[in-house]
Amino acid sequence: MKITLPTMAMSALALSLSLAGCDRTENDGTRKDTAQAESATEVPAATTGEATNGSQQQSFDAQSAQMIEELWQLFPSWAVREGYYAVADQLQIPNDAYREQVLEFARRHREQFANIDTETLDANDRSDLALIQNFLNRLEWQLTEFQSHLWNPAEYNVSHPFALILNTEYAPLDERLRTFSERLQKVPAYYDAAEKTLQKPASPQLILAIQQNEGALKVFGEEAEEKLASSGLSEEEKQLFQERLENARKAIQEYITYLQTRHAELEESQDYKDFRIGEELYEQKFEYEIQIGMTGKELYEKALAEKDKLHDKMEELAGELWPKYFPDQQPPEDRLEKIGQVLEKLSEHHATKETFKAEVEKQIPELVAFVKEKDLLTLDEDKPLVVRTTPPYMRGFSVASINAPGPYDKGANTYYNVMPIEEFSDDRADSLLKEYNKYLMQILNIHEAIPGHYTQLIYANKSPSLIKSILGNGAMVEGWAVYTEQMMLEAGYGDFSPELWLMYYKWRLRVVINTILDYEIQVKGIDEQRALDLMVRQGFQQKAEAMGKWRRATLSQVQLTSYYAGYADILALREEMKEKLGDDFDLKAFHEKFLSYGNAPVPVIRELMVAELQED
């Protein structure tokens, strides 16, 4: 989830992509945050001395609502991803003036929220305030310290919100086409500002920007023209739409040409910006994005120890399975070689490149049935899950991902994106299919769909806190998906098959190695050969998977640590609740209570759960 969540945070511009992530209730009550109000109310800053607890509470509620309303005006692309379409006709222009606006927004709201006396707020609002403060600080840091808007050309891509407007039936087609047309007007200015902003780009980000913007052209191609032709727009409106569409395509193509020219120049001189961000920026980014109460280095060292423990478990299972699959052969003395041979044998059982997507779809109902049978979690089957081929403008990052609707449009489709393996060469496809064999495909579907990302993000949309939904924590979102893999197997999914458990440990080893890989690339500066040894020899990954992960690790920073960080925190919280509740602990109740807090960081959820226990 990867989430694009994300459900998916880079510069202020990219923030509108990443925080929508990974992309949250039908609630019997009303949300505390009334952010979809037609206009914001001016809120005077309150001080502790002049406010009662009630007025402080009201002040916090009003300031939160005002901040969110301004947020959508400032980040209309992010708003569209959250299902807030009131600003869908707007497109921010990523120039210096815009970035100054963002900085002013962050500093002004930080000053206003600093006047709130946290002691007057309940636990839920205190945690909301902590998320807001982290977000505002991070926003300023992104623009003034990290500054990826200067070196990451992949941040500049207009396509996704346009695709949502075109394909999400939140309003009649004619109305959406008019919105699409209004937004189109600013596309040339958008890419002009992008070119003027970029300085020396990093190589992986430059290559990705070319690839994804080439994919973006399809959003403005035949489908848009066909919908226009079948619409009820007047001839004058259609002509204007067509002109703007052609201007947008021209602007995108010119940006691609600009990037290709820069790539050729920099390739010759090898004068790219280093994609490695170094220890200081890494630790700062880790603190803002992961929020688990430890440093990146501490998590890295914890992951190194976990890798050795997983090798021990895998060696034991490989020894158990060896006589079954190699009856006439002595196992090698080297334990990594022994584990690798058993895994390689099991990996021979996989779908074809033509049937891979269909096999993914086929497993979803099986997972639903198991969760119901074991009563692990209440599932909302009214929320549509659509398995689709990853759109061209989103390719080049991961094999599978989830795009979920935001809290303003909860009924919209959730998309399970699957890379078009059928289009790959036979060698590349065979390597990926071995990696995502019949065992790992099941773990993948648990992670991305049931009861992983898809399920969690539906629960997040039911959270009474809009703040926790939109200012989501990636470690909680990814950690939940990783946690559910273990939870499902513990509940008996796969009938405790040693083959499935061995493959699961390989998958969990990947999560641990993600953390090691990310830290060693970004901080220690290891090269591709060392990274591939870590993934292929020590992590038993197929080469195609490892090559893809190397690329991903050069394109992002810190995000790869979110899986292990969140998983470890959730598992520790479950064990803590078991100890506190004893015989009263109920696994389903734990899951539903945990998910009820939206996309909050796990330490925040822990604080809220412990506070509720103390109240009881």
XYZ file of C-alpha atoms in Angstrom:
616
model
C 0.000 0.000 0.000
C 1.166 0.105 -0.613
C -1.205 2.778 -0.193
C -0.898 5.518 -2.593
C -2.370 4.365 0.207
C -1.060 5.183 -0.035
C -2.238 5.173 0.410
C 0.513 7.386 0.424
C 5.264 13.241 1.535
C 7.895 15.079 -0.301
C 7.657 18.781 -0.900
C 4.587 20.860 -0.201
C 3.492 20.052 -3.700
C 4.063 16.320 -3.284
C 2.363 16.413 0.089
C -0.960 16.540 -1.701
C -0.095 13.155 -3.195
C 1.551 11.382 -0.327
C -0.707 12.318 2.556
C -3.781 11.203 0.666
C -2.342 7.835 0.879
C -2.393 4.812 0.827
C -4.545 6.533 0.222
C -10.498 6.480 5.674
C -18.514 6.360 8.498
C -20.866 5.767 7.794
C -20.928 7.283 11.252
C -24.049 7.426 13.379
C -22.934 10.784 14.695
C -21.376 13.773 12.980
C -17.699 14.427 12.509
C -16.243 16.887 14.938
C -14.370 18.573 12.072
C -16.800 20.333 9.746
C -14.253 20.916 7.019
C -16.663 20.755 4.115
C -18.346 23.939 5.254
C -18.809 26.400 2.444
C -16.605 29.007 4.069
C -14.137 29.192 6.903
C -14.912 31.100 10.070
C -12.331 33.526 11.374
C -11.131 32.219 14.718
C -9.336 34.440 17.226
C -6.415 32.804 18.976
C -7.443 31.773 22.502
C -5.203 31.951 25.507
C -5.234 29.709 28.547
C -5.981 32.490 30.948
C -9.108 33.757 29.219
C -10.792 30.547 28.225
C -12.755 27.942 30.120
C -12.327 24.309 29.243
C -15.440 24.520 27.103
C -14.300 27.562 25.165
C -10.854 26.027 24.669
C -12.566 22.943 23.264
C -14.674 25.072 20.946
C -11.632 27.064 19.921
C -9.750 23.880 19.026
C -12.704 22.523 17.047
C -13.113 25.782 15.142
C -9.404 26.176 14.433
C -9.206 22.578 13.174
C -12.146 23.139 10.844
C -10.674 26.395 9.575
C -7.270 24.817 8.971
C -8.771 21.966 6.973
C -10.889 24.310 4.879
C -7.785 26.373 4.049
C -5.841 23.175 3.445
C -8.126 22.176 0.593
C -7.901 25.623 -0.974
C -4.121 25.332 -0.842
C -3.914 21.673 -1.902
C -6.824 21.036 -4.305
C -5.171 17.929 -5.779
C -4.944 16.350 -2.338
C -8.561 17.413 -1.714
C -9.743 15.507 -4.800
C -7.989 12.385 -3.531
C -9.875 12.723 -0.257
C -13.181 12.989 -2.116
C -13.563 16.739 -1.487
C -14.670 17.982 -4.911
C -15.618 21.577 -4.051
C -12.154 22.664 -5.221
C -11.776 20.119 -8.024
C -11.716 22.834 -10.693
C -8.574 24.348 -9.171
C -4.948 23.436 -9.786
C -2.096 24.808 -7.694
C 0.823 26.298 -9.638
C 4.071 25.123 -7.974
C 5.990 28.402 -8.118
C 7.758 30.483 -5.469
C 4.608 32.446 -4.647
C 2.711 29.216 -3.982
C 5.434 27.873 -1.734
C 5.414 31.125 0.224
C 1.673 30.667 0.705
C 2.252 27.184 2.065
C 4.906 28.425 4.480
C 2.655 31.232 5.694
C -0.167 28.722 6.207
C 2.057 26.391 8.247
C 3.538 29.125 10.434
C 0.253 30.929 11.069
C -1.651 27.831 12.087
C 1.205 26.565 14.212
C 1.133 29.847 16.142
C -2.642 29.656 16.569
C -2.610 26.066 17.815
C 0.214 26.896 20.229
C -2.312 28.995 22.168
C -4.488 25.958 22.924
C -4.062 24.635 26.467
C -3.679 20.884 25.891
C -4.740 20.131 29.474
C -8.259 21.337 28.646
C -8.656 18.852 25.765
C -9.777 15.249 25.983
C -7.436 12.443 24.884
C -8.827 12.277 21.349
C -8.382 15.994 20.751
C -4.917 16.022 22.314
C -3.872 13.353 19.859
C -5.437 15.325 16.998
C -3.473 18.375 18.101
C -0.234 16.366 18.141
C -0.901 15.209 14.571
C -1.637 18.772 13.454
C 1.550 20.113 15.036
C 3.642 17.366 13.439
C 2.033 18.063 10.063
C 2.653 21.811 10.209
C 6.262 21.377 11.334
C 6.843 18.799 8.649
C 5.357 21.066 5.999
C 7.816 23.832 6.812
C 10.713 21.353 6.996
C 9.860 19.944 3.582
C 10.056 23.369 1.982
C 12.979 24.860 3.849
C 15.232 21.875 4.600
C 14.387 18.849 2.466
C 13.529 20.885 -0.650
C 12.735 17.963 -2.938
C 10.799 20.378 -5.164
C 14.243 21.432 -6.423
C 15.538 17.961 -7.328
C 12.637 15.520 -7.736
C 10.897 16.052 -11.102
C 8.547 13.116 -10.417
C 6.679 15.351 -7.968
C 5.268 17.234 -10.958
C 2.455 15.228 -12.511
C -1.126 16.459 -12.876
C -2.745 13.227 -14.048
C -4.166 11.454 -10.990
C -6.761 14.049 -9.860
C -7.841 14.480 -13.503
C -8.351 10.716 -13.748
C -10.431 10.750 -10.558
C -12.609 13.596 -11.823
C -13.138 11.801 -15.110
C -13.868 8.346 -13.682
C -15.471 8.916 -10.268
C -19.224 9.405 -10.530
C -19.500 11.946 -7.728
C -21.563 14.202 -10.042
C -23.200 13.968 -13.521
C -20.725 13.592 -16.386
C -21.432 17.053 -17.837
C -20.649 18.711 -14.515
C -17.442 16.714 -14.134
C -16.344 17.572 -17.664
C -16.834 21.266 -16.950
C -14.725 20.867 -13.800
C -12.121 18.958 -15.817
C -12.089 21.759 -18.403
C -11.627 24.500 -15.794
C -8.764 22.624 -14.221
C -7.164 22.063 -17.648
C -6.610 25.783 -18.075
C -3.740 25.800 -15.611
C -1.838 22.739 -16.829
C 0.568 24.723 -19.076
C 1.361 27.142 -16.220
C 1.833 24.179 -13.867
C 4.515 22.552 -16.010
C 6.126 25.883 -16.813
C 6.534 26.472 -13.066
C 7.909 22.955 -12.631
C 10.639 23.569 -15.216
C 11.566 26.906 -13.644
C 11.688 25.376 -10.139
C 13.831 22.325 -10.852
C 17.547 22.719 -10.375
C 19.815 19.651 -10.443
C 17.637 16.505 -10.398
C 18.522 13.093 -9.016
C 18.786 10.362 -11.655
C 16.172 7.798 -10.438
C 13.578 10.517 -9.900
C 14.308 11.977 -13.329
C 13.776 8.638 -15.060
C 10.547 8.008 -13.108
C 9.241 11.476 -13.988
C 9.710 10.772 -17.699
C 8.003 7.382 -17.435
C 5.021 8.533 -15.389
C 4.385 11.712 -17.350
C 4.435 9.662 -20.554
C 1.743 7.564 -18.861
C -0.084 10.749 -17.871
C -0.735 11.572 -21.524
C -3.263 8.707 -21.643
C -5.480 10.476 -19.102
C -5.867 13.268 -21.669
C -6.336 10.980 -24.648
C -9.125 8.949 -26.252
C -11.185 8.282 -23.120
C -11.512 11.983 -22.322
C -12.413 12.765 -25.929
C -14.995 9.952 -26.077
C -16.685 11.156 -22.887
C -16.695 14.673 -24.245
C -18.316 13.535 -27.497
C -21.081 11.657 -25.644
C -21.766 14.504 -23.207
C -24.463 17.143 -23.204
C -22.013 20.033 -23.320
C -22.727 22.724 -25.880
C -20.654 22.893 -29.056
C -18.927 25.968 -27.717
C -18.043 24.170 -24.473
C -16.795 21.152 -26.387
C -14.586 23.277 -28.589
C -13.118 25.060 -25.559
C -12.577 21.722 -23.808
C -10.771 20.324 -26.858
C -8.511 23.367 -27.104
C -7.582 23.129 -23.445
C -7.033 19.380 -23.761
C -4.610 19.881 -26.635
C -2.785 22.612 -24.720
C -2.458 20.286 -21.717
C -1.078 17.466 -23.859
C 1.392 19.878 -25.413
C 2.520 21.094 -21.971
C 3.050 17.541 -20.713
C 4.952 16.568 -23.838
C 7.149 19.653 -23.551
C 7.897 18.756 -19.932
C 8.833 15.229 -21.002
C 11.117 16.622 -23.723
C 12.668 19.007 -21.200
C 13.337 16.097 -18.822
C 14.744 13.923 -21.590
C 17.116 16.730 -22.579
C 18.245 17.196 -18.966
C 18.711 13.443 -18.663
C 20.941 13.321 -21.751
C 23.023 16.256 -20.485
C 23.431 14.885 -16.991
C 24.077 11.354 -18.215
C 27.043 12.660 -20.165
C 28.473 14.687 -17.291
C 27.277 12.373 -14.464
C 26.476 15.541 -12.551
C 23.180 14.348 -11.014
C 22.197 15.253 -7.491
C 22.862 12.304 -5.186
C 19.568 10.539 -4.447
C 20.961 9.537 -1.027
C 19.873 12.093 1.548
C 22.367 11.331 4.336
C 21.969 10.702 8.060
C 20.825 14.126 9.257
C 17.960 14.549 6.773
C 17.094 10.864 7.066
C 16.618 11.049 10.839
C 14.563 14.221 10.513
C 12.333 12.673 7.862
C 12.029 9.490 9.911
C 10.868 11.445 12.972
C 8.191 13.332 11.021
C 6.870 10.393 9.011
C 7.206 7.270 11.176
C 6.452 8.623 14.667
C 7.252 5.556 16.756
C 9.403 7.017 19.520
C 12.747 5.719 18.274
C 15.321 6.884 15.749
C 15.911 5.482 12.310
C 19.220 4.060 13.478
C 17.583 2.303 16.436
C 14.964 0.712 14.177
C 17.725 -0.327 11.746
C 19.621 -2.096 14.540
C 16.427 -3.790 15.703
C 15.832 -5.001 12.129
C 19.335 -6.497 11.931
C 18.612 -8.610 15.018
C 15.177 -9.615 13.664
C 16.761 -10.798 10.401
C 18.871 -13.334 12.291
C 15.835 -14.591 14.244
C 13.863 -15.104 11.039
C 16.740 -17.036 9.481
C 16.621 -19.364 12.521
C 12.882 -20.001 12.049
C 13.262 -20.504 8.320
C 16.154 -22.934 8.800
C 13.978 -25.055 11.091
C 11.094 -25.169 8.592
C 13.423 -25.814 5.647
C 14.874 -28.776 7.556
C 11.366 -30.127 8.149
C 10.411 -29.780 4.465
C 13.702 -30.962 2.943
C 12.945 -34.740 2.974
C 9.552 -34.084 1.338
C 10.935 -32.147 -1.607
C 14.478 -33.568 -1.855
C 14.100 -37.177 -0.644
C 17.287 -38.454 -2.237
C 19.526 -35.464 -1.557
C 21.485 -34.317 1.466
C 20.867 -30.682 2.456
C 23.781 -28.251 2.064
C 25.641 -27.205 5.202
C 25.156 -23.507 4.502
C 21.771 -22.659 6.012
C 21.002 -19.827 3.603
C 21.606 -22.173 0.700
C 19.346 -24.828 2.234
C 16.527 -22.349 2.869
C 16.954 -20.932 -0.635
C 16.666 -24.306 -2.317
C 13.426 -25.181 -0.523
C 11.961 -21.772 -1.305
C 12.994 -22.087 -4.944
C 11.224 -25.470 -5.154
C 8.029 -24.056 -3.659
C 8.218 -21.025 -5.953
C 7.721 -23.241 -9.005
C 3.996 -23.259 -8.200
C 2.650 -19.999 -9.592
C 0.161 -18.430 -11.998
C 1.003 -17.630 -15.605
C 1.560 -14.052 -16.655
C -1.807 -14.148 -18.455
C -3.718 -15.438 -15.378
C -1.968 -13.521 -12.578
C -4.554 -10.738 -12.229
C -7.448 -13.241 -12.402
C -5.853 -15.337 -9.644
C -5.585 -12.231 -7.459
C -9.312 -11.543 -7.942
C -10.211 -15.172 -7.276
C -8.657 -15.175 -3.802
C -10.482 -12.139 -2.417
C -13.779 -13.968 -1.617
C -11.798 -16.753 0.067
C -10.189 -14.254 2.422
C -13.569 -12.678 3.193
C -15.010 -16.090 4.052
C -12.113 -16.914 6.385
C -12.313 -13.619 8.299
C -16.053 -14.194 8.806
C -15.628 -17.834 9.814
C -13.012 -17.002 12.457
C -14.848 -13.812 13.511
C -11.665 -11.767 13.334
C -13.196 -8.489 12.230
C -16.477 -7.058 10.984
C -16.234 -6.471 7.223
C -18.230 -3.881 5.298
C -19.041 -5.655 2.039
C -20.937 -2.687 0.624
C -17.713 -0.863 -0.184
C -16.574 -1.827 -3.671
C -13.096 -3.283 -4.277
C -12.046 -3.234 -7.931
C -8.974 -5.171 -9.053
C -7.482 -3.381 -12.040
C -4.290 -3.081 -14.040
C -2.119 -0.290 -12.617
C -2.748 2.874 -14.657
C 0.264 3.931 -16.779
C 0.812 7.165 -14.852
C 1.263 5.169 -11.602
C 3.638 2.473 -12.838
C 7.284 2.038 -12.050
C 7.078 1.892 -8.247
C 5.547 -1.374 -6.993
C 3.923 -4.616 -8.179
C 0.687 -4.008 -6.270
C -0.939 -1.083 -4.471
C -4.249 0.232 -3.164
C -6.031 3.470 -4.062
C -8.792 4.084 -1.528
C -11.404 6.853 -1.430
C -11.088 9.595 1.129
C -13.467 10.479 3.968
C -15.596 12.844 1.871
C -16.533 10.201 -0.706
C -16.610 6.981 1.266
C -18.766 5.097 -1.216
C -16.366 5.428 -4.136
C -14.415 2.459 -5.428
C -11.239 1.207 -3.820
C -8.813 0.117 -6.523
C -6.410 -2.778 -6.102
C -3.731 -2.012 -8.677
C -1.804 -4.919 -10.200
C 1.135 -4.358 -12.528
C 0.561 -5.687 -16.086
C 2.833 -8.711 -15.810
C 1.328 -10.033 -19.057
C 3.157 -7.219 -20.868
C 6.575 -8.134 -19.443
C 9.216 -10.181 -21.204
C 9.108 -13.906 -20.420
C 12.266 -13.760 -18.293
C 11.102 -10.797 -16.217
C 7.587 -12.206 -15.881
C 8.883 -15.628 -14.836
C 11.043 -14.090 -12.120
C 8.160 -12.017 -10.734
C 5.729 -14.937 -10.907
C 8.140 -17.099 -8.913
C 8.371 -14.323 -6.345
C 4.575 -13.974 -6.170
C 3.945 -17.723 -6.261
C 0.765 -19.407 -5.051
C 1.849 -18.992 -1.420
C 3.049 -15.409 -1.519
C 0.097 -14.332 -3.638
C -2.105 -15.208 -0.671
C 0.045 -13.121 1.680
C 0.014 -10.278 -0.849
C -3.790 -10.329 -1.008
C -4.085 -10.376 2.792
C -1.761 -7.362 2.919
C -3.363 -5.288 0.180
C -6.990 -6.319 0.523
C -8.599 -8.501 3.211
C -8.125 -7.717 6.068
C -5.194 -5.421 5.191
C -5.193 -2.035 3.486
C -8.664 -2.207 1.931
C -10.310 -3.143 5.231
C -8.289 -0.739 7.368
C -8.973 2.243 5.131
C -12.713 1.580 5.233
C -12.536 1.640 9.029
C -10.475 4.844 8.873
C -13.286 6.510 6.936
C -15.554 5.763 9.896
C -13.343 7.494 12.418
C -15.091 10.469 14.069
C -11.809 12.374 13.771
C -11.282 13.839 10.319
C -7.777 14.881 11.394
C -6.770 11.269 12.013
C -8.132 10.291 8.612
C -6.433 12.897 6.463
C -3.178 13.407 8.394
C -2.582 9.683 8.338
C 0.518 7.903 9.590
C 2.114 5.590 7.032
C 3.667 3.308 9.652
C 0.234 2.587 11.141
C -1.310 1.945 7.718
C 1.491 -0.292 6.448
C 2.035 -1.848 9.863
C -1.592 -2.950 10.042
C -1.316 -4.660 6.644
C 1.830 -6.517 7.776
C 0.277 -7.397 11.127
C -2.769 -8.980 9.450
C -0.559 -11.427 7.551
C 0.689 -12.965 10.797
C -2.714 -12.683 12.462
C -4.446 -14.607 9.650
C -1.898 -17.426 9.739
C -2.091 -17.585 13.537
C -5.868 -17.985 13.165
C -5.337 -21.040 10.956
C -5.406 -19.596 7.457
C -3.701 -22.188 5.228
C -4.228 -24.938 7.850
C -0.817 -24.248 9.405
C 0.930 -25.501 6.276
C 4.727 -25.428 6.835
C 5.098 -24.386 3.196
C 2.895 -21.348 3.692
C 4.607 -20.471 6.978
C 8.039 -20.707 5.372
C 6.909 -18.386 2.581
C 5.344 -16.078 5.143
C 8.665 -15.828 6.971
C 10.296 -15.002 3.662
C 7.716 -12.209 3.221
C 8.269 -10.917 6.735
C 12.005 -11.074 6.118
C 11.360 -8.773 3.167
C 9.675 -6.296 5.521
C 12.702 -6.398 7.831
C 15.137 -6.105 4.932
C 13.163 -3.113 3.625
C 14.226 -1.273 6.779
C 17.845 -2.404 6.540
C 17.991 -1.632 2.833
C 16.511 1.840 3.187
C 18.880 2.856 5.965
C 21.972 1.373 4.354
C 21.282 3.015 0.988
C 20.298 6.446 2.269
C 22.673 6.724 5.229
C 25.506 4.240 4.706
C 25.639 4.687 0.929
C 25.764 1.027 -0.152
C 25.776 0.338 -3.877
C 23.455 -1.783 -6.017
C 25.596 -4.913 -5.777
C 25.560 -4.861 -1.964
C 21.828 -4.173 -1.965
C 21.121 -7.094 -4.295
C 23.203 -9.422 -2.098
C 21.113 -8.361 0.887
C 17.838 -9.006 -0.933
C 18.681 -12.050 -3.068
C 21.130 -14.083 -0.974
C 20.033 -13.084 2.527
C 16.389 -12.341 1.731
C 15.774 -15.076 -0.893
C 14.071 -12.651 -3.262
C 13.881 -13.286 -6.995
C 16.164 -11.016 -8.981
C 13.315 -9.118 -10.700
C 11.754 -8.326 -7.327
C 15.098 -7.245 -5.909
C 15.865 -5.021 -8.901
C 12.473 -3.392 -8.527
C 13.045 -2.828 -4.812
C 16.483 -1.322 -5.465
C 14.822 1.142 -7.801
C 12.090 1.907 -5.304
C 14.652 2.446 -2.531
C 16.449 4.992 -4.703
C 13.165 6.816 -5.381
C 11.919 7.124 -1.795
C 13.365 7.607 1.650
C 12.077 6.292 4.994
C 8.802 4.917 3.556
C 10.266 1.404 3.298
C 10.798 1.389 7.075
C 7.101 1.997 7.775
C 6.155 -1.683 7.336
C 8.398 -3.061 10.052
C 8.041 -0.042 12.344
C 4.247 -0.195 12.359
C 4.032 -3.980 12.533
C 6.347 -4.210 15.548
C 4.411 -1.496 17.399
C 0.997 -3.074 16.692
C 2.153 -6.523 17.789
C 3.601 -5.068 21.002
C 0.338 -3.211 21.657
C -1.693 -6.396 21.185
C 0.481 -8.247 23.690
C 0.219 -5.350 26.146
C -3.590 -5.369 25.890
C -3.623 -9.137 26.395
C -1.625 -8.713 29.579
C -3.780 -5.862 30.868
C -7.126 -7.528 30.086
C -6.265 -11.149 30.827
C -9.255 -13.415 30.225
C -11.317 -10.421 29.068
C -9.102 -9.869 26.018
C -11.031 -10.385 22.779
C -9.096 -10.378 19.499
C -11.958 -9.078 17.357
C -12.700 -6.296 19.867
C -9.013 -5.350 19.895
C -8.920 -5.139 16.092
C -12.047 -3.032 15.822
C -11.061 -0.698 18.648
C -7.578 -0.262 17.158
C -8.989 0.557 13.718
C -11.593 2.967 15.109
C -8.974 5.678 15.623
C -8.327 6.216 11.928
C -4.801 6.474 10.562
C -3.211 7.727 13.781
C 0.341 6.712 14.781
C 0.400 3.523 16.849
C 1.787 5.283 19.978
C -1.176 7.693 19.782
C -3.621 4.781 19.473
C -1.938 3.075 22.421
C -2.375 6.199 24.567
C -6.069 6.386 23.661
C -6.700 2.683 24.315
C -4.932 2.788 27.670
C -6.877 5.946 28.633
C -10.166 4.156 27.869
C -9.118 1.190 29.990
C -8.346 3.476 32.898
C -11.742 5.168 32.546
C -13.447 1.775 32.702
